[in-house]
Amino acid sequence: MDGGSAATRNEARQLVVLGALATAGFIETTGLNISLAIVATSKVCPAAGCQTVLNSPFARLPLPGSGLSIPLMQLGAAAYFCMILLCAAAWNNRKEPQKHAKLERMEGSACWIDRIINVLAIAMASFSVYLMSLIVLVLQSWCWYCAFSALMSLCMALVRRRSTLYKRSDGRAGLVLSVAFALLSFFGTVFGTMPVHRIEWRDARDVRHQVPIYTVQSHSSKRALRLAKRLERLGAVLYGAYWCEHCAMQRELLGKEAFGELEGVRYVECSRFGVGSRKQDCEKRRIRFFPAWEIKGELFQGIKSIELLEEIADVMERIERTVPASAIPAKSRRA
């Protein structure tokens, strides 16, 4: 009896730890979701790496046939919330030993709640490894928010793996499942999710459905026009694609007059199906995701506010005044 009571108390403590980790992950992902819904990405994520990740195509899960997509952060928050509910239900079962013992006698296994916790913990950890591999290997960037969420998921899987509940809930099945997720993640990263494949698939789908070409609707403010003249003098180029919603948001921030045909910021269409496509230029500059600004030979990925673009222009103009024009590489000058 004492051994059984001690085991039950140990299981309860492990469920509390698991629930605490899930709560931390839920607070982080929910807070980030709310913040991004209220303010711009650049305000929530001042670091360039974080902006690159959240503005990339991998930050959303497309729904086939609907044209819609779900932010992965919302899915992560939902997964953490489900884990909290499951831990609460499993912990409640530990408070009723007779009911729990009856459930455990069914086919000699633990209750179905424990099995679901095992599967969810392993799935979240495996998918976190998959996403972090995309961030590091494909995007070649870093995001502390994503790293924290991945750490919480990995810790949950580790706690669950060391738990006696895992061993009594058919741990071998969980091990096989984790290996399957790992292999799926590896082959998905190598063969199915490279940026070029993702972009080309999106282009082909849009052409098949005859998606109309996006045109800027807003008018440029006086401030935006002054900024556009400064960027034009610095040889700034905005790389994007007609299907890219973040590119549309960036162009709307500056307005249509800022991208005039005769004067203003030069816009380069990177989709091979877009009007006036300059895909080769994008590949030559190794543009991975959109939108991307090139100012004096430097690349800045993600949506930039007018304030941030003004700050970048200030820095580039100071460099231009201190460095002789002959010392500036030819590739950084506008053709």
Coordinates of C-alpha atoms in Angstrom, one line a residue:
M1 CA 0.0 0.0 0.0
D2 CA 2.8 2.4 1.0
G3 CA 4.6 1.6 -2.3
G4 CA 1.4 2.2 -4.3
S5 CA 0.7 5.5 -2.4
A6 CA 4.3 6.7 -3.0
A7 CA 4.0 5.8 -6.7
T8 CA 0.7 7.7 -7.0
R9 CA 2.1 10.7 -5.3
N10 CA 5.1 10.6 -7.7
E11 CA 2.8 10.4 -10.6
A12 CA 0.8 13.3 -9.3
R13 CA 4.0 15.4 -9.0
Q14 CA 5.0 14.6 -12.5
L15 CA 1.6 15.6 -13.8
V16 CA 1.9 18.9 -12.0
V17 CA 5.3 19.5 -13.6
L18 CA 3.9 18.6 -17.0
G19 CA 1.0 20.9 -16.5
A20 CA 3.3 23.8 -15.4
L21 CA 5.4 23.4 -18.6
A22 CA 2.2 23.3 -20.7
T23 CA 1.0 26.5 -18.9
A24 CA 4.2 28.3 -19.6
G25 CA 4.0 27.4 -23.3
F26 CA 0.4 28.4 -23.4
I27 CA 1.0 31.8 -21.9
E28 CA 3.9 32.5 -24.2
T29 CA 2.1 31.5 -27.4
T30 CA -1.2 33.1 -26.5
G31 CA 0.6 36.4 -25.5
L32 CA 2.5 36.4 -28.8
N33 CA -0.7 35.8 -30.7
I34 CA -2.5 38.6 -29.0
S35 CA 0.4 41.0 -29.4
L36 CA 0.7 40.3 -33.1
A37 CA -3.0 40.9 -33.5
I38 CA -2.7 44.4 -31.9
V39 CA 0.6 45.7 -33.1
A40 CA 3.0 45.1 -36.0
T41 CA 5.5 42.3 -36.1
S42 CA 8.4 44.8 -35.9
K43 CA 7.1 46.1 -32.6
V44 CA 6.7 42.6 -31.0
C45 CA 9.9 41.2 -32.5
P46 CA 12.5 44.0 -32.8
A47 CA 15.1 41.4 -33.7
A48 CA 15.5 40.8 -37.5
G49 CA 15.6 37.0 -37.1
C50 CA 12.3 36.8 -35.3
Q51 CA 10.7 39.0 -38.0
T52 CA 12.1 36.8 -40.7
V53 CA 10.6 33.7 -39.1
L54 CA 7.1 35.2 -38.4
N55 CA 6.9 36.7 -41.9
S56 CA 8.0 33.5 -43.6
P57 CA 5.6 31.1 -45.4
F58 CA 6.4 28.5 -42.7
A59 CA 4.7 30.5 -40.0
R60 CA 1.3 29.6 -41.3
L61 CA -0.4 26.3 -42.2
P62 CA -2.4 26.5 -45.5
L63 CA -5.8 24.9 -45.7
P64 CA -6.0 23.1 -49.1
G65 CA -8.7 24.3 -51.4
S66 CA -9.8 27.2 -49.2
G67 CA -7.1 29.8 -49.8
L68 CA -6.9 30.3 -46.0
S69 CA -4.2 29.6 -43.6
I70 CA -3.8 29.1 -39.8
P71 CA -0.9 30.7 -37.9
L72 CA 1.2 27.9 -36.3
M73 CA 1.3 29.9 -33.1
Q74 CA -2.4 29.5 -32.7
L75 CA -2.1 25.7 -33.2
G76 CA 0.7 25.7 -30.7
A77 CA -1.5 27.5 -28.1
A78 CA -4.3 25.1 -28.7
A79 CA -2.0 22.1 -28.2
Y80 CA -0.7 23.5 -24.9
F81 CA -4.2 24.1 -23.8
C82 CA -5.2 20.5 -24.6
M83 CA -2.2 19.3 -22.6
I84 CA -3.3 21.4 -19.6
L85 CA -6.8 19.9 -19.7
L86 CA -5.4 16.4 -20.1
C87 CA -3.0 16.8 -17.1
A88 CA -5.9 18.2 -15.0
A89 CA -8.1 15.2 -15.9
A90 CA -5.3 12.7 -15.2
W91 CA -4.4 14.3 -11.9
N92 CA -8.1 14.1 -10.9
N93 CA -8.0 10.4 -11.6
R94 CA -5.1 10.0 -9.2
K95 CA -7.3 11.5 -6.5
E96 CA -9.7 8.5 -7.0
P97 CA -7.6 5.4 -6.5
Q98 CA -10.5 3.0 -6.8
K99 CA -11.7 4.5 -10.1
H100 CA -8.1 4.6 -11.4
A101 CA -7.4 1.0 -10.5
K102 CA -10.5 -0.1 -12.3
L103 CA -9.4 1.8 -15.4
E104 CA -5.9 0.2 -15.2
R105 CA -7.3 -3.3 -15.1
M106 CA -8.9 -2.8 -18.5
E107 CA -6.6 -4.8 -20.9
G108 CA -3.7 -4.4 -18.4
S109 CA -3.0 -0.8 -19.6
A110 CA -3.3 2.7 -18.1
C111 CA -6.4 4.9 -18.8
W112 CA -6.9 6.4 -22.2
I113 CA -6.1 9.9 -20.9
D114 CA -2.5 8.8 -20.2
R115 CA -2.2 7.4 -23.7
I116 CA -3.4 10.7 -25.3
I117 CA -0.9 12.6 -23.1
N118 CA 1.9 10.4 -24.4
V119 CA 1.0 10.9 -28.0
L120 CA 0.5 14.6 -27.7
A121 CA 3.8 15.1 -25.8
I122 CA 5.7 13.2 -28.4
A123 CA 4.0 14.8 -31.3
M124 CA 4.6 18.3 -29.9
A125 CA 8.3 17.6 -29.3
S126 CA 8.8 16.1 -32.7
F127 CA 7.1 18.9 -34.5
S128 CA 9.1 21.5 -32.5
V129 CA 12.3 19.8 -33.6
Y130 CA 11.0 19.9 -37.2
L131 CA 10.1 23.6 -37.0
M132 CA 13.5 24.6 -35.4
S133 CA 15.3 22.7 -38.1
L134 CA 13.4 24.8 -40.7
I135 CA 14.4 28.0 -38.8
V136 CA 18.0 27.1 -38.6
L137 CA 18.7 25.2 -41.8
V138 CA 16.2 26.7 -44.3
L139 CA 15.6 30.2 -43.0
Q140 CA 19.1 30.4 -41.5
S141 CA 17.7 32.6 -38.8
W142 CA 16.8 32.4 -35.1
C143 CA 13.7 33.2 -33.0
W144 CA 13.8 33.2 -29.2
Y145 CA 10.0 32.9 -29.0
C146 CA 10.1 29.7 -31.1
A147 CA 13.1 28.4 -29.2
F148 CA 11.3 28.9 -25.8
S149 CA 8.2 27.1 -27.1
A150 CA 10.3 24.2 -28.5
L151 CA 12.1 23.9 -25.2
M152 CA 8.8 23.6 -23.3
S153 CA 7.7 20.9 -25.7
L154 CA 10.9 19.0 -25.4
C155 CA 10.8 19.2 -21.6
M156 CA 7.3 17.9 -21.6
A157 CA 8.3 14.9 -23.7
L158 CA 11.4 14.3 -21.4
V159 CA 9.2 14.4 -18.2
R160 CA 6.7 12.1 -19.8
R161 CA 9.5 9.7 -21.0
R162 CA 10.9 9.4 -17.5
S163 CA 7.5 9.0 -15.9
T164 CA 6.2 5.6 -14.7
L165 CA 2.9 6.5 -16.5
Y166 CA 4.8 6.3 -19.8
K167 CA 6.1 2.9 -19.0
R168 CA 2.7 1.6 -18.0
S169 CA 1.0 3.3 -21.0
D170 CA 2.8 1.1 -23.6
G171 CA 6.1 3.1 -23.9
R172 CA 7.2 1.0 -26.9
A173 CA 4.3 2.3 -29.0
G174 CA 5.3 5.8 -28.0
L175 CA 8.9 5.2 -29.0
V176 CA 7.8 3.9 -32.4
L177 CA 5.6 6.9 -32.8
S178 CA 8.4 9.3 -32.0
V179 CA 10.7 7.6 -34.5
A180 CA 8.0 8.0 -37.2
F181 CA 7.6 11.7 -36.4
A182 CA 11.3 12.2 -36.5
L183 CA 11.6 10.5 -40.0
L184 CA 8.6 12.5 -41.2
S185 CA 10.2 15.7 -40.0
F186 CA 13.6 14.9 -41.6
F187 CA 12.2 14.0 -45.1
G188 CA 9.8 16.9 -45.0
T189 CA 12.6 19.3 -44.3
V190 CA 14.9 17.9 -46.9
F191 CA 12.5 17.3 -49.8
G192 CA 9.2 19.0 -49.2
T193 CA 9.7 22.4 -47.6
M194 CA 12.6 24.1 -49.3
P195 CA 11.8 27.7 -50.1
V196 CA 12.0 27.3 -53.9
H197 CA 9.6 24.4 -53.9
R198 CA 7.2 26.2 -51.6
I199 CA 7.2 29.4 -53.7
E200 CA 6.9 27.5 -57.0
W201 CA 4.0 25.4 -55.7
R202 CA 2.2 28.6 -54.5
D203 CA 2.8 30.3 -57.9
A204 CA 1.4 27.3 -59.8
R205 CA -1.7 27.1 -57.6
D206 CA -2.4 30.8 -58.0
V207 CA -2.1 30.6 -61.8
R208 CA -4.4 27.6 -62.0
H209 CA -7.0 29.5 -60.0
Q210 CA -6.3 32.8 -62.0
V211 CA -5.7 34.9 -58.9
P212 CA -5.8 38.6 -59.9
I213 CA -2.6 40.6 -59.7
Y214 CA -2.4 42.8 -56.7
T215 CA -2.3 46.5 -57.1
V216 CA -1.6 49.1 -54.5
Q217 CA -4.7 50.9 -53.3
S218 CA -3.5 53.5 -50.8
H219 CA -2.1 56.9 -51.6
S220 CA 1.3 58.0 -50.4
S221 CA 1.5 60.5 -47.6
K222 CA 4.0 63.4 -47.8
R223 CA 6.2 61.6 -45.3
A224 CA 6.1 58.5 -47.4
L225 CA 7.0 60.4 -50.6
R226 CA 10.0 62.1 -48.9
L227 CA 11.1 58.7 -47.7
A228 CA 10.6 57.2 -51.2
K229 CA 12.9 60.0 -52.7
R230 CA 15.6 59.2 -50.1
L231 CA 15.3 55.4 -50.8
E232 CA 15.4 56.0 -54.6
R233 CA 18.6 58.1 -54.2
L234 CA 20.1 55.2 -52.1
G235 CA 19.2 52.7 -54.9
A236 CA 16.7 50.9 -52.7
V237 CA 14.9 47.9 -54.2
L238 CA 11.9 46.0 -52.8
Y239 CA 11.7 42.3 -53.7
G240 CA 8.4 40.6 -53.5
A241 CA 5.7 38.4 -55.2
Y242 CA 2.2 39.2 -56.4
W243 CA 0.7 36.5 -54.1
C244 CA 2.6 37.6 -51.0
E245 CA 0.3 39.3 -48.5
H246 CA 3.1 40.7 -46.5
C247 CA 4.5 42.3 -49.7
A248 CA 1.1 43.9 -50.2
M249 CA 1.1 45.2 -46.7
Q250 CA 4.5 46.7 -47.2
R251 CA 3.5 48.5 -50.4
E252 CA 0.3 49.8 -48.8
L253 CA 2.3 51.3 -46.0
L254 CA 4.2 53.5 -48.5
G255 CA 1.4 54.0 -51.1
K256 CA 1.1 53.7 -54.8
E257 CA 2.9 57.0 -55.6
A258 CA 6.0 55.8 -53.7
F259 CA 6.4 53.0 -56.4
G260 CA 5.9 55.2 -59.5
E261 CA 7.1 53.9 -62.8
L262 CA 9.3 57.0 -63.5
E263 CA 10.4 57.8 -60.0
G264 CA 10.2 56.2 -56.6
V265 CA 11.2 52.9 -55.0
R266 CA 11.9 50.2 -57.5
Y267 CA 9.8 47.0 -57.0
V268 CA 11.1 43.7 -58.4
E269 CA 8.6 40.9 -59.0
C270 CA 10.2 37.6 -58.0
S271 CA 7.4 35.2 -59.1
R272 CA 8.0 33.7 -62.5
F273 CA 4.2 34.1 -63.2
G274 CA 4.1 37.7 -62.2
V275 CA 3.9 40.6 -64.6
G276 CA 7.4 41.9 -65.4
S277 CA 9.0 39.0 -63.6
R278 CA 12.7 39.4 -62.6
K279 CA 13.0 36.0 -61.0
Q280 CA 16.7 35.7 -62.1
D281 CA 17.6 38.9 -60.3
C282 CA 15.9 37.5 -57.1
E283 CA 17.8 34.3 -57.4
K284 CA 21.1 36.1 -58.1
R285 CA 20.6 38.1 -54.9
R286 CA 19.6 34.9 -53.0
I287 CA 16.2 36.3 -51.9
R288 CA 14.7 33.6 -49.8
F289 CA 11.5 35.1 -48.5
F290 CA 9.4 38.2 -49.1
P291 CA 9.3 41.1 -48.7
A292 CA 13.0 41.9 -48.8
W293 CA 14.6 45.3 -49.0
E294 CA 18.0 45.9 -50.6
I295 CA 19.5 49.2 -49.6
K296 CA 23.1 50.1 -50.5
G297 CA 23.8 46.4 -51.0
E298 CA 22.4 45.3 -47.6
L299 CA 19.4 43.0 -47.4
F300 CA 16.6 43.6 -44.8
Q301 CA 13.9 40.9 -44.7
G302 CA 10.3 41.4 -43.5
I303 CA 7.9 44.3 -43.3
K304 CA 9.5 47.6 -42.3
S305 CA 7.6 50.5 -40.9
I306 CA 8.1 54.0 -42.2
E307 CA 10.0 54.9 -39.0
L308 CA 12.4 52.0 -39.4
L309 CA 13.0 52.7 -43.0
E310 CA 13.8 56.3 -42.1
E311 CA 16.3 55.0 -39.5
I312 CA 17.9 52.7 -42.1
A313 CA 18.1 55.6 -44.6
D314 CA 19.8 57.8 -42.0
V315 CA 22.4 55.2 -41.3
M316 CA 23.1 54.5 -45.0
E317 CA 23.3 58.3 -45.7
R318 CA 25.9 58.7 -42.9
I319 CA 27.9 55.9 -44.3
E320 CA 27.7 57.4 -47.8
R321 CA 29.0 60.7 -46.5
T322 CA 31.9 59.1 -44.7
V323 CA 32.9 56.5 -47.3
P324 CA 34.1 57.8 -50.7
A325 CA 31.9 56.7 -53.6
S326 CA 34.8 54.9 -55.3
A327 CA 35.1 52.7 -52.2
I328 CA 31.5 51.4 -52.5
P329 CA 31.3 48.1 -54.2
A330 CA 29.8 48.3 -57.7
K331 CA 27.1 45.6 -56.9
S332 CA 25.7 47.9 -54.2
R333 CA 25.0 50.7 -56.7
R334 CA 21.7 50.9 -58.5
A335 CA 22.0 50.0 -62.2

